[in-house]
Short mmCIF file of C-alpha atoms and ligand atoms in Angstrom, two decimals:
data_model
loop_
_atom_site.label_atom_id
_atom_site.label_comp_id
_atom_site.label_asym_id
_atom_site.label_seq_id
_atom_site.Cartn_x
_atom_site.Cartn_y
_atom_site.Cartn_z
CA UNK A 1 37.96 -31.71 4.06
CA UNK A 2 38.27 -32.04 7.82
CA UNK A 3 36.85 -30.29 10.85
CA UNK A 4 40.22 -29.16 12.21
CA UNK A 5 40.90 -27.08 9.07
CA UNK A 6 37.42 -25.57 9.15
CA UNK A 7 37.76 -24.54 12.80
CA UNK A 8 41.24 -23.13 12.11
CA UNK A 9 40.04 -21.16 9.08
CA UNK A 10 37.23 -19.53 11.02
CA UNK A 11 39.44 -18.93 14.04
CA UNK A 12 41.79 -16.95 11.77
CA UNK A 13 38.84 -14.81 10.63
CA UNK A 14 38.31 -16.20 7.10
CA UNK A 15 34.94 -16.79 5.50
CA UNK A 16 33.90 -20.45 5.15
CA UNK A 17 32.62 -21.64 1.82
CA UNK A 18 29.30 -23.37 1.23
CA UNK A 19 30.86 -26.86 1.03
CA UNK A 20 32.66 -26.41 4.36
CA UNK A 21 29.47 -25.23 6.05
CA UNK A 22 27.54 -28.19 4.61
CA UNK A 23 30.29 -30.58 5.71
CA UNK A 24 29.99 -29.27 9.28
CA UNK A 25 26.18 -29.30 9.45
CA UNK A 26 25.77 -32.75 7.86
CA UNK A 27 28.58 -34.26 9.90
CA UNK A 28 27.35 -32.84 13.18
CA UNK A 29 23.75 -33.87 12.53
CA UNK A 30 24.81 -37.41 11.60
CA UNK A 31 26.92 -37.69 14.76
CA UNK A 32 30.24 -37.95 12.87
CA UNK A 33 31.52 -34.61 14.22
CA UNK A 34 31.80 -34.60 18.01
CA UNK A 35 30.38 -31.90 20.30
CA UNK A 36 33.87 -30.61 21.19
CA UNK A 37 34.71 -29.73 17.58
CA UNK A 38 31.25 -28.28 16.94
CA UNK A 39 31.62 -26.18 20.12
CA UNK A 40 35.01 -24.91 19.00
CA UNK A 41 33.59 -23.85 15.63
CA UNK A 42 30.58 -22.17 17.27
CA UNK A 43 32.91 -20.16 19.49
CA UNK A 44 35.08 -19.22 16.51
CA UNK A 45 31.93 -18.08 14.67
CA UNK A 46 30.87 -16.13 17.76
CA UNK A 47 34.15 -14.18 17.86
CA UNK A 48 34.98 -13.89 14.16
CA UNK A 49 31.38 -13.58 12.88
CA UNK A 50 29.96 -14.87 9.60
CA UNK A 51 29.18 -12.72 6.58
CA UNK A 52 25.81 -12.71 4.83
CA UNK A 53 26.73 -15.42 2.30
CA UNK A 54 27.97 -17.70 5.07
CA UNK A 55 24.79 -17.11 7.10
CA UNK A 56 22.62 -17.93 4.08
CA UNK A 57 24.66 -21.08 3.40
CA UNK A 58 24.36 -22.08 7.07
CA UNK A 59 20.59 -21.57 7.02
CA UNK A 60 20.21 -23.63 3.82
CA UNK A 61 22.46 -26.40 5.12
CA UNK A 62 20.40 -26.58 8.32
CA UNK A 63 17.14 -26.59 6.35
CA UNK A 64 18.42 -29.54 4.33
CA UNK A 65 18.70 -31.68 7.49
CA UNK A 66 14.94 -31.58 8.10
CA UNK A 67 11.87 -32.63 6.19
CA UNK A 68 9.87 -29.82 4.68
CA UNK A 69 6.35 -29.98 6.08
CA UNK A 70 3.60 -30.25 3.49
CA UNK A 71 0.83 -27.90 4.52
CA UNK A 72 -0.58 -27.52 1.03
CA UNK A 73 -3.87 -29.06 2.21
CA UNK A 74 -4.46 -25.98 4.39
CA UNK A 75 -6.74 -23.47 2.69
CA UNK A 76 -5.72 -19.81 2.52
CA UNK A 77 -2.50 -17.87 3.06
CA UNK A 78 -0.84 -19.56 6.04
CA UNK A 79 1.00 -17.24 8.40
CA UNK A 80 3.64 -18.19 10.96
CA UNK A 81 4.96 -16.05 13.79
CA UNK A 82 8.21 -16.40 15.74
CA UNK A 83 9.78 -14.48 18.57
CA UNK A 84 13.53 -14.35 19.12
CA UNK A 85 12.80 -15.08 22.78
CA UNK A 86 11.86 -12.95 25.73
CA UNK A 87 10.72 -12.96 29.35
CA UNK A 88 6.98 -13.11 29.94
CA UNK A 89 6.36 -13.41 26.21
CA UNK A 90 2.98 -15.10 26.01
CA UNK A 91 1.90 -13.55 22.71
CA UNK A 92 1.63 -16.72 20.58
CA UNK A 93 -1.78 -17.87 21.81
CA UNK A 94 -3.11 -14.30 21.85
CA UNK A 95 -1.96 -13.38 18.34
CA UNK A 96 -2.81 -16.83 17.00
CA UNK A 97 -6.38 -16.43 18.29
CA UNK A 98 -6.66 -12.85 17.01
CA UNK A 99 -5.34 -13.70 13.53
CA UNK A 100 -7.32 -16.95 13.23
CA UNK A 101 -10.54 -15.21 14.26
CA UNK A 102 -9.93 -12.76 11.38
CA UNK A 103 -9.68 -15.65 8.92
CA UNK A 104 -5.90 -16.16 8.81
CA UNK A 105 -4.84 -19.82 9.07
CA UNK A 106 -2.07 -20.20 11.66
CA UNK A 107 -0.15 -23.50 11.65
CA UNK A 108 2.58 -23.00 14.16
CA UNK A 109 5.45 -25.05 15.51
CA UNK A 110 6.74 -23.67 18.79
CA UNK A 111 9.63 -24.41 21.08
CA UNK A 112 10.21 -25.15 24.74
CA UNK A 113 11.87 -22.82 27.20
CA UNK A 114 15.55 -22.11 26.76
CA UNK A 115 17.87 -20.47 29.27
CA UNK A 116 16.13 -17.50 30.84
CA UNK A 117 13.41 -17.38 28.16
CA UNK A 118 10.20 -19.38 28.39
CA UNK A 119 8.72 -21.57 25.66
CA UNK A 120 5.17 -21.63 24.32
CA UNK A 121 4.96 -25.44 24.38
CA UNK A 122 5.80 -25.65 28.11
CA UNK A 123 3.25 -22.94 28.86
CA UNK A 124 0.55 -24.64 26.78
CA UNK A 125 1.08 -27.92 28.61
CA UNK A 126 -0.25 -26.26 31.77
CA UNK A 127 -3.71 -26.44 30.18
CA UNK A 128 -5.20 -29.71 31.47
CA UNK A 129 -5.42 -32.36 28.75
CA UNK A 130 -3.98 -30.21 25.97
CA UNK A 131 -1.77 -32.13 23.54
CA UNK A 132 1.24 -30.47 21.89
CA UNK A 133 2.15 -33.46 19.73
CA UNK A 134 -0.27 -34.13 16.89
CA UNK A 135 -0.05 -36.27 13.78
CA UNK A 136 0.39 -34.11 10.71
CA UNK A 137 -3.12 -34.96 9.36
CA UNK A 138 -4.67 -33.87 12.67
CA UNK A 139 -2.60 -30.67 12.69
CA UNK A 140 -3.72 -29.81 9.16
CA UNK A 141 -7.36 -30.67 9.80
CA UNK A 142 -7.39 -28.51 12.96
CA UNK A 143 -5.99 -25.53 11.07
CA UNK A 144 -8.66 -26.01 8.40
CA UNK A 145 -11.42 -26.37 10.99
CA UNK A 146 -10.40 -23.96 13.77
CA UNK A 147 -7.87 -21.74 11.98
CA UNK A 148 -5.19 -22.31 14.63
CA UNK A 149 -3.01 -25.18 15.78
CA UNK A 150 0.26 -25.03 17.73
CA UNK A 151 2.53 -28.06 18.13
CA UNK A 152 6.08 -28.75 19.29
CA UNK A 153 8.91 -29.16 16.84
CA UNK A 154 9.17 -32.72 15.64
CA UNK A 155 12.43 -34.68 15.38
CA UNK A 156 12.05 -34.62 11.60
CA UNK A 157 11.95 -30.83 11.28
CA UNK A 158 15.06 -28.79 11.85
CA UNK A 159 17.18 -31.72 13.00
CA UNK A 160 20.40 -29.71 12.93
CA UNK A 161 18.88 -26.88 14.96
CA UNK A 162 17.68 -29.21 17.68
CA UNK A 163 21.23 -30.46 18.30
CA UNK A 164 22.96 -27.16 17.71
CA UNK A 165 20.64 -25.12 19.90
CA UNK A 166 21.17 -27.44 22.83
CA UNK A 167 24.93 -27.15 22.32
CA UNK A 168 24.83 -23.35 21.96
CA UNK A 169 22.79 -23.15 25.15
CA UNK A 170 25.59 -24.75 27.20
CA UNK A 171 28.56 -23.18 25.40
CA UNK A 172 27.57 -19.48 25.68
CA UNK A 173 27.10 -19.16 21.92
CA UNK A 174 23.40 -18.34 21.66
CA UNK A 175 23.59 -14.59 21.14
CA UNK A 176 25.16 -14.34 17.71
CA UNK A 177 23.27 -12.83 14.76
CA UNK A 178 24.24 -15.53 12.22
CA UNK A 179 23.56 -18.39 14.61
CA UNK A 180 20.16 -16.98 15.63
CA UNK A 181 19.22 -16.22 12.01
CA UNK A 182 20.07 -19.73 10.80
CA UNK A 183 18.36 -21.34 13.81
CA UNK A 184 15.09 -19.46 13.38
CA UNK A 185 14.93 -19.29 9.61
CA UNK A 186 15.90 -22.94 9.05
CA UNK A 187 12.86 -23.90 11.17
CA UNK A 188 10.49 -21.34 9.71
CA UNK A 189 11.38 -22.11 6.11
CA UNK A 190 10.70 -25.85 6.43
CA UNK A 191 7.40 -25.26 8.21
CA UNK A 192 5.69 -24.41 4.87
CA UNK A 193 3.80 -21.25 5.82
CA UNK A 194 3.35 -18.62 3.12
CA UNK A 195 4.28 -15.63 5.28
CA UNK A 196 6.24 -15.08 8.49
CA UNK A 197 5.95 -12.35 11.13
CA UNK A 198 9.04 -12.13 13.35
CA UNK A 199 9.12 -10.45 16.75
CA UNK A 200 12.77 -9.45 17.12
CA UNK A 201 13.55 -8.37 20.64
CA UNK A 202 16.32 -6.24 22.08
CA UNK A 203 17.25 -5.31 25.63
CA UNK A 204 18.44 -7.04 28.77
CA UNK A 205 15.79 -9.76 28.50
CA UNK A 206 16.63 -10.60 24.89
CA UNK A 207 19.51 -12.29 23.09
CA UNK A 208 20.30 -9.02 21.29
CA UNK A 209 21.21 -6.28 23.71
CA UNK A 210 21.07 -3.27 21.41
CA UNK A 211 18.38 -1.92 19.10
CA UNK A 212 20.97 -1.71 16.29
CA UNK A 213 21.87 -5.40 16.57
CA UNK A 214 18.19 -6.36 16.64
CA UNK A 215 17.68 -4.34 13.44
CA UNK A 216 20.60 -6.15 11.76
CA UNK A 217 19.13 -9.47 12.87
CA UNK A 218 15.66 -8.51 11.63
CA UNK A 219 16.96 -7.23 8.28
CA UNK A 220 18.92 -10.42 7.64
CA UNK A 221 15.99 -12.69 8.53
CA UNK A 222 13.60 -10.70 6.34
CA UNK A 223 16.04 -10.88 3.41
CA UNK A 224 16.48 -14.65 3.79
CA UNK A 225 12.74 -15.20 4.15
CA UNK A 226 12.01 -13.16 1.02
CA UNK A 227 14.76 -14.94 -0.94
CA UNK A 228 12.94 -18.18 -0.17
CA UNK A 229 9.66 -16.74 -1.45
CA UNK A 230 8.03 -16.04 1.94
CA UNK A 231 6.53 -12.68 2.70
CA UNK A 232 8.53 -11.89 5.85
CA UNK A 233 8.14 -8.98 8.27
CA UNK A 234 10.21 -8.24 11.38
CA UNK A 235 8.88 -6.12 14.22
CA UNK A 236 11.66 -4.80 16.48
CA UNK A 237 10.43 -4.63 20.08
CA UNK A 238 11.76 -3.56 23.47
CA UNK A 239 12.52 -6.34 25.97
CA UNK A 240 14.06 -4.36 28.81
CA UNK A 241 11.43 -5.40 31.33
CA UNK A 242 9.26 -8.54 31.43
CA UNK A 243 6.24 -8.45 29.16
CA UNK A 244 3.09 -8.16 31.19
CA UNK A 245 3.10 -9.12 34.87
CA UNK A 246 3.30 -12.92 34.70
CA UNK A 247 6.46 -14.95 34.06
CA UNK A 248 6.12 -18.74 34.23
CA UNK A 249 3.82 -21.30 32.66
CA UNK A 250 0.19 -21.50 33.88
CA UNK A 251 0.32 -17.91 35.14
CA UNK A 252 1.31 -16.73 31.67
CA UNK A 253 -1.57 -18.64 30.07
CA UNK A 254 -3.96 -17.02 32.56
CA UNK A 255 -2.57 -13.60 31.61
CA UNK A 256 -3.02 -14.46 27.92
CA UNK A 257 -6.67 -15.37 28.59
CA UNK A 258 -7.18 -12.13 30.54
CA UNK A 259 -5.71 -10.25 27.58
CA UNK A 260 -8.20 -11.87 25.22
CA UNK A 261 -10.93 -10.85 27.68
CA UNK A 262 -9.77 -7.25 27.18
CA UNK A 263 -8.30 -7.06 30.70
CA UNK A 264 -4.65 -7.68 29.84
CA UNK A 265 -1.62 -5.54 30.64
CA UNK A 266 -1.07 -2.59 28.33
CA UNK A 267 2.24 -3.81 26.89
CA UNK A 268 1.05 -7.34 26.10
CA UNK A 269 -2.13 -5.98 24.54
CA UNK A 270 -0.24 -3.46 22.39
CA UNK A 271 2.37 -5.97 21.23
CA UNK A 272 -0.21 -8.68 20.48
CA UNK A 273 -2.40 -6.30 18.48
CA UNK A 274 0.62 -5.08 16.48
CA UNK A 275 1.81 -8.60 15.66
CA UNK A 276 -1.73 -9.73 14.80
CA UNK A 277 -2.23 -6.64 12.59
CA UNK A 278 0.78 -7.62 10.49
CA UNK A 279 -0.28 -11.28 10.40
CA UNK A 280 -3.73 -10.26 9.15
CA UNK A 281 -2.10 -8.03 6.52
CA UNK A 282 0.41 -10.59 5.21
CA UNK A 283 -2.34 -13.22 5.44
CA UNK A 284 -4.25 -11.07 2.90
CA UNK A 285 -7.24 -10.45 5.13
CA UNK A 286 -6.55 -6.70 5.29
CA UNK A 287 -5.33 -4.21 2.71
CA UNK A 288 -2.81 -2.63 5.12
CA UNK A 289 -1.36 -3.23 8.60
CA UNK A 290 -3.60 -0.35 9.77
CA UNK A 291 -6.70 -2.17 8.56
CA UNK A 292 -5.27 -5.34 10.13
CA UNK A 293 -5.02 -3.49 13.43
CA UNK A 294 -8.63 -2.39 13.19
CA UNK A 295 -9.73 -5.97 12.57
CA UNK A 296 -7.57 -7.32 15.40
CA UNK A 297 -9.04 -4.74 17.81
CA UNK A 298 -12.57 -5.68 16.76
CA UNK A 299 -11.85 -9.39 17.31
CA UNK A 300 -10.58 -8.54 20.78
CA UNK A 301 -13.53 -6.32 21.65
CA UNK A 302 -16.31 -8.54 20.28
CA UNK A 303 -14.95 -11.68 22.00
CA UNK A 304 -14.34 -13.60 18.75
CA UNK A 305 -10.64 -14.08 19.54
CA UNK A 306 -11.48 -15.45 23.00
CA UNK A 307 -13.96 -17.92 21.47
CA UNK A 308 -11.24 -18.91 19.01
CA UNK A 309 -8.92 -19.70 21.91
CA UNK A 310 -11.60 -21.93 23.44
CA UNK A 311 -12.02 -23.76 20.12
CA UNK A 312 -8.26 -24.16 19.84
CA UNK A 313 -7.94 -25.58 23.38
CA UNK A 314 -10.78 -28.03 22.79
CA UNK A 315 -9.41 -29.00 19.36
CA UNK A 316 -6.09 -30.03 20.91
CA UNK A 317 -7.75 -32.07 23.65
CA UNK A 318 -7.59 -29.45 26.41
CA UNK A 319 -10.34 -28.42 28.78
CA UNK A 320 -11.79 -25.08 27.54
CA UNK A 321 -13.41 -24.54 30.96
CA UNK A 322 -9.99 -23.18 32.10
CA UNK A 323 -10.96 -19.96 30.37
CA UNK A 324 -13.43 -19.13 33.12
CA UNK A 325 -12.08 -21.31 35.90
CA UNK A 326 -8.43 -20.64 36.62
CA UNK A 327 -8.44 -23.07 39.55
CA UNK A 328 -8.31 -25.87 36.94
CA UNK A 329 -4.67 -24.94 36.24
CA UNK A 330 -1.88 -26.63 38.26
CA UNK A 331 -1.72 -24.84 41.63
CA UNK A 332 1.41 -23.89 43.60
CA UNK A 333 1.86 -25.03 47.20
CA UNK A 334 4.56 -22.46 48.08
CA UNK A 335 4.50 -18.70 47.84
CA UNK A 336 7.15 -16.11 48.65
CA UNK A 337 6.52 -12.37 48.52
CA UNK A 338 9.00 -9.62 47.67
CA UNK A 339 8.50 -6.20 49.26
CA UNK A 340 10.10 -2.84 48.58
CA UNK A 341 12.56 -1.41 51.11
CA UNK A 342 12.06 2.16 50.01
CA UNK A 343 9.74 4.76 48.50
CA UNK A 344 10.23 5.92 44.92
CA UNK A 345 9.63 4.93 41.33
CA UNK A 346 10.42 1.62 39.67
CA UNK A 347 13.37 2.71 37.52
CA UNK A 348 13.96 -0.67 35.87
CA UNK A 349 13.15 -4.36 36.24
CA UNK A 350 15.93 -6.49 34.77
CA UNK A 351 14.07 -8.94 32.59
CA UNK A 352 16.92 -11.45 32.42
CA UNK A 353 17.17 -11.65 36.22
CA UNK A 354 13.41 -12.23 36.47
CA UNK A 355 13.62 -14.86 33.72
CA UNK A 356 16.41 -16.68 35.54
CA UNK A 357 14.63 -16.45 38.89
CA UNK A 358 11.48 -17.87 37.30
CA UNK A 359 13.51 -20.71 35.80
CA UNK A 360 15.07 -21.40 39.23
CA UNK A 361 11.66 -21.36 40.95
CA UNK A 362 10.94 -24.46 38.84
CA UNK A 363 9.22 -22.87 35.83
CA UNK A 364 12.15 -23.62 33.50
CA UNK A 365 14.82 -26.25 33.01
CA UNK A 366 18.34 -25.80 34.31
CA UNK A 367 19.49 -28.95 32.49
CA UNK A 368 17.88 -30.45 29.39
CA UNK A 369 16.65 -33.43 31.42
CA UNK A 370 14.78 -31.40 34.09
CA UNK A 371 11.02 -31.65 34.32
CA UNK A 372 9.28 -28.35 34.93
CA UNK A 373 6.86 -27.12 37.56
CA UNK A 374 3.87 -25.79 35.60
CA UNK A 375 2.59 -23.82 38.60
CA UNK A 376 5.91 -22.07 39.26
CA UNK A 377 6.79 -18.54 38.23
CA UNK A 378 6.78 -14.90 39.22
CA UNK A 379 3.88 -12.48 39.24
CA UNK A 380 5.02 -8.86 39.25
CA UNK A 381 2.97 -6.32 41.12
CA UNK A 382 4.75 -3.32 39.61
CA UNK A 383 6.05 -2.23 36.23
CA UNK A 384 8.69 0.34 35.25
CA UNK A 385 7.48 3.88 36.00
CA UNK A 386 5.07 2.85 38.77
CA UNK A 387 5.37 4.52 42.15
CA UNK A 388 6.20 2.31 45.12
CA UNK A 389 6.24 2.73 48.87
CA UNK A 390 8.39 1.02 51.45
CA UNK A 391 6.87 -2.38 52.43
CA UNK A 392 4.67 -2.43 49.33
CA UNK A 393 4.51 -5.68 47.34
CA UNK A 394 6.84 -5.85 44.31
CA UNK A 395 6.24 -9.43 43.21
CA UNK A 396 5.13 -12.90 44.30
CA UNK A 397 7.07 -16.07 43.54
CA UNK A 398 5.15 -19.35 43.15
CA UNK A 399 6.18 -22.99 43.00
CA UNK A 400 6.09 -26.35 44.75
CA UNK A 401 9.54 -26.45 46.30
CA UNK A 402 10.08 -24.14 49.28
CA UNK A 403 13.83 -23.91 48.94
CA UNK A 404 13.69 -23.11 45.24
CA UNK A 405 10.88 -20.58 45.69
CA UNK A 406 12.67 -18.73 48.52
CA UNK A 407 15.95 -18.64 46.59
CA UNK A 408 14.16 -17.43 43.47
CA UNK A 409 12.51 -14.66 45.50
CA UNK A 410 15.91 -13.43 46.71
CA UNK A 411 17.18 -13.48 43.16
CA UNK A 412 14.10 -11.71 41.74
CA UNK A 413 14.31 -8.99 44.42
CA UNK A 414 17.64 -7.96 42.88
CA UNK A 415 15.93 -7.23 39.55
CA UNK A 416 14.07 -4.17 40.87
CA UNK A 417 15.83 -0.81 40.78
CA UNK A 418 14.04 1.90 42.68
CA UNK A 419 14.87 5.56 42.10
CA UNK A 420 13.63 8.93 43.24
CA UNK A 421 12.56 10.32 39.85
CA UNK A 422 10.12 8.93 37.32
CA UNK A 423 12.04 7.16 34.52
CA UNK A 424 11.43 7.95 30.85
CA UNK A 425 9.07 5.47 29.30
CA UNK A 426 10.37 3.21 26.50
CA UNK A 427 8.63 2.76 23.18
CA UNK A 428 7.61 -0.92 22.93
CA UNK A 429 7.33 -1.32 19.16
CA UNK A 430 10.35 0.48 17.76
CA UNK A 431 10.51 -0.43 14.07
CA UNK A 432 8.90 -2.55 11.38
CA UNK A 433 11.13 -4.10 8.69
CA UNK A 434 9.22 -5.27 5.64
N1 URA B 501 14.99 -18.70 19.00
C1 URA B 501 15.42 -19.71 18.19
O1 URA B 501 14.63 -20.51 17.72
N2 URA B 501 16.74 -19.78 17.92
C2 URA B 501 17.65 -18.92 18.41
O2 URA B 501 18.83 -19.05 18.11
C3 URA B 501 17.19 -17.88 19.26
C4 URA B 501 15.85 -17.80 19.53
#
């Protein structure tokens, strides 16, 4: 077997067999197959697609390159949650706190920002002192004690995905259903949770543009999860404008805290409650998602979820005083404001453009080696459907590098489309696949 034949076979549109897929994944992970051949195969997969059997074989081969975490010492039905990536998506800490405060143990491994989408681990590191790398005993003991712990992916888990994702990111091969499925599910299945809730996004700020493709992605991930004995649910959600108002790192954590105080944006609150409702249901702390929703709402209203967040921050070495003192977060030294040139309604806000502008302001990495500016990002002042007047504020860009902040502001200004009539409002949670 050799890589040239495998690339050629896929290029000609034939299905690869399990042995060929394993040969590629093992060889690439071990460093025997070079990036240029792996890139060629990824592009062939992107254009010719993989069928279901190939996708399952790819997921299993990727799983086999990582150690399966042993979370058996965690009491209860452990629930994991994963988003396919969006702009302004700060739901992890909100839903983790909601679910944990309702008795569901959440042991989560999260990722860093990628391309125009942010990453939970980068955002969490804006909390002073908070550690995102924990020894496995500490991780397990925190989940048993607090109910929630979130750490970064270790080198031992999902080894193949770590290398492949970085390669896909620079070879324009991220947005393929089979590649996304295998990337997400290979990580989720080795993380040893009993149930998985997936937030599958579609729209211009997601890797899947259309609702139909997001449904196909969700259906495939649910099927693979169930085949591996995990109760898996996919929620298909709209990502055509940034979620909430904040896009960045510390500003997203502040918005997450505000949401747990009951003062969050409508969309973030709705999405978080929906995801938490399903986590509470699959975590067997509610008899139905509807009852899960009731419990999640109660935890939000009675402040239990906010207290859970404080416990979580403290448990991971962070300063829980940030919850009431936002000045403890890293502060920006540069600000640039974006104003409207006309009267009208906000017809759309291109999420991807905002995500890229936030990344360029310093909030994300342009190359893998970049360090990030935790204070950088974009705070919207308007959402789709709002009225706007000429010279009214549309958004503020933050950061610590004047040139980057000003350039990001110019870029972000292009994301706003203003029109004379009120646009139709989109449904945020479009479908649940169980
Ligand atoms: N998130 C992942 O972990 N992998 C993908 O391929 C896309 C989103």
